[in-house]
Coordinates of C-alpha atoms in Angstrom, one line a residue:
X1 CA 0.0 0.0 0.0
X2 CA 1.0 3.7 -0.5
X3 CA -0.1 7.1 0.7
X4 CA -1.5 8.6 -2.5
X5 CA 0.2 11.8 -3.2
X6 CA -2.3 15.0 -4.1
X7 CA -0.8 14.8 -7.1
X8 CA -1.5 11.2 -8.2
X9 CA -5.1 10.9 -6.8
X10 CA -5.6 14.2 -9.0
X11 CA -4.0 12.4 -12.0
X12 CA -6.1 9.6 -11.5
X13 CA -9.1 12.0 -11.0
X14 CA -8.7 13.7 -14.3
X15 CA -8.1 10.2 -16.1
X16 CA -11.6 8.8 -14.5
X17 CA -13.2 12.0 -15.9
X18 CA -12.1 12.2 -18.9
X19 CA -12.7 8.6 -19.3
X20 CA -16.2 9.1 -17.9
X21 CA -16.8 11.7 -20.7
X22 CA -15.8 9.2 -23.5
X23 CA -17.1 6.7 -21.9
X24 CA -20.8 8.0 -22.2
X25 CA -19.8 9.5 -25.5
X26 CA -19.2 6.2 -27.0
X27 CA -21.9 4.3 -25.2
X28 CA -24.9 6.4 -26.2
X29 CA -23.6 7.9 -29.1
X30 CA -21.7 5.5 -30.9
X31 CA -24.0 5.7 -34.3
X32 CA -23.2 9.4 -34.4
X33 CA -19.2 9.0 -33.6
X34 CA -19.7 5.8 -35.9
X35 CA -20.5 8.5 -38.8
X36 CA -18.3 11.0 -38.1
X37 CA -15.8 8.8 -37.5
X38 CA -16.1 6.2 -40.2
X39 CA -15.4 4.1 -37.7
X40 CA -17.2 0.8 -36.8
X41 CA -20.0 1.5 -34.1
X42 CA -19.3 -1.9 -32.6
X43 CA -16.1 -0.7 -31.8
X44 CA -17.4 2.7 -30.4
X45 CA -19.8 1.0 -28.5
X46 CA -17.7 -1.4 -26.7
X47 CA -15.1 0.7 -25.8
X48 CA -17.6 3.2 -24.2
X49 CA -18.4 -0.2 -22.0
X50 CA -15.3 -0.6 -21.2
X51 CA -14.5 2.4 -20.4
X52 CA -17.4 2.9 -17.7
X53 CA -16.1 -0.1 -15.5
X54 CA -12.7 1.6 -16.4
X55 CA -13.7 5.0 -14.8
X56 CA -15.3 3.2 -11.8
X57 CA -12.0 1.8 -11.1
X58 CA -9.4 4.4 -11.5
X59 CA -12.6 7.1 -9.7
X60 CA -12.7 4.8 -6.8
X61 CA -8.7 5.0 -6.5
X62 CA -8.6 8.6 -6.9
X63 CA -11.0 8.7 -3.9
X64 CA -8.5 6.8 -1.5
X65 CA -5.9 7.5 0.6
X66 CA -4.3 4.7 0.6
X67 CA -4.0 2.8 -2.8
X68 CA -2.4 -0.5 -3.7
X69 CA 0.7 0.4 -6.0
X70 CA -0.3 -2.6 -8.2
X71 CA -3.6 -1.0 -8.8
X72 CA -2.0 2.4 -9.8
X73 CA 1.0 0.4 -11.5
X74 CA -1.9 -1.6 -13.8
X75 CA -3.7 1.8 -14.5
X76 CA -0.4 2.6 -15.7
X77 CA 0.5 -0.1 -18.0
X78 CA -3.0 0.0 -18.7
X79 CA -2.6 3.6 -20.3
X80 CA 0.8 2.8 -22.0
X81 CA -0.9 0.1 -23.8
X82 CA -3.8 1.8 -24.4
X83 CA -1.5 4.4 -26.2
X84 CA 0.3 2.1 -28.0
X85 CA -2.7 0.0 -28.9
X86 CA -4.8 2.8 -30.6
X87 CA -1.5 4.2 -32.8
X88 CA -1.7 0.5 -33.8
X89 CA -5.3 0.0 -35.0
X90 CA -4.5 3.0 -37.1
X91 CA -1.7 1.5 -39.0
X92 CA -3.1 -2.2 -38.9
X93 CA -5.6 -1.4 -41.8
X94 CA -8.5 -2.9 -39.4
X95 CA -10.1 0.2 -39.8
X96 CA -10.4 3.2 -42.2
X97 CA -11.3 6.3 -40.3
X98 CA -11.6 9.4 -42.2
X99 CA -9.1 12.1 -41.5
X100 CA -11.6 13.3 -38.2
X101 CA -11.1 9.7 -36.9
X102 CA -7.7 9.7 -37.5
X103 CA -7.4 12.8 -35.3
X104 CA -9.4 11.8 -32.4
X105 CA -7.6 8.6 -32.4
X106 CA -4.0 10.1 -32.0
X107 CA -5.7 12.7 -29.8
X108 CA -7.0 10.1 -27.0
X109 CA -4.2 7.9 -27.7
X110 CA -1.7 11.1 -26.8
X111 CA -3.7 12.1 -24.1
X112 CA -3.9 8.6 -22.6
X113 CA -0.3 8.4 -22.8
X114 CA -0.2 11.9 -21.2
X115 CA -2.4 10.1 -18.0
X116 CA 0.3 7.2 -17.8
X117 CA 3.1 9.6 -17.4
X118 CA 1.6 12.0 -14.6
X119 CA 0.0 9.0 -12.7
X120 CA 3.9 7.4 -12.7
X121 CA 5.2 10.6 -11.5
X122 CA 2.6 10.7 -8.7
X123 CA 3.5 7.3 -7.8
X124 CA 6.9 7.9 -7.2
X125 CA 5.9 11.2 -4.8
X126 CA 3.8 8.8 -2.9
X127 CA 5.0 7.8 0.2
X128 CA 5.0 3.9 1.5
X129 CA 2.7 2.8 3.8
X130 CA 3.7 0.6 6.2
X131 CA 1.2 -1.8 7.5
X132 CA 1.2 -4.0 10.9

């Protein structure tokens, strides 16, 4: 266990909100997203599912004081691969988004990537718990 620094359970705060937002984004709008997109509504859909358990998870961290580092360490590796994962899918010809999807693709994937790094750093200004 660790004592969450302020700045990791903020880090973790802005990753379950902007998670949230995408989250019901994809869920209930994945036929528009699908369209503007050109990407497969399946795939919209789905993630936005995901991404609700997702946000549950890394909101219910932020809210703690004390976290278990291999929580906050999978949220990490969860967002590096995340990253890496959607740069992927564009270059693995599985889909053909229009030059919008393209965009919000390499958005979310940088900003994803943007979430691993500060929620590293915050780990590392976290102080250890020690328990009895």
């Amino acid at each position: 266990m660790i004592d969450a620094s302020t700045f990791l359970r903020r880090a973790l705060l802005a990753d379950a909100i902007f998670s949230g937002v995408a989250a019901a984004g994809f869920t209930f709008g994945a036929s528009a997203f699908a369209s503007l997109f050109n990407l497969p509504e399946a795939l919209l859909r789905e993630t936005g599912l995901f991404l609700i358990a997702y946000t549950a998870l890394v909101g219910w961290l932020a809210s703690r004081a004390s976290i278990a580092r291999s929580l906050v360490l999978l949220v990490v590796v969860g967002n590096a691969a995340w990253t890496v994962g959607s740069i992927a899918l564009l270059f693995s010809g599985a889909v053909s988004p229009n030059l919008a999807g393209e965009l919000m693709v390499v958005a979310q994937a940088i900003a994803t990537g943007v979430f691993a790094e500060l929620q590293y750093v915050g780990l590392r200004k976290s102080g250890h718990v020690v328990t009895a």
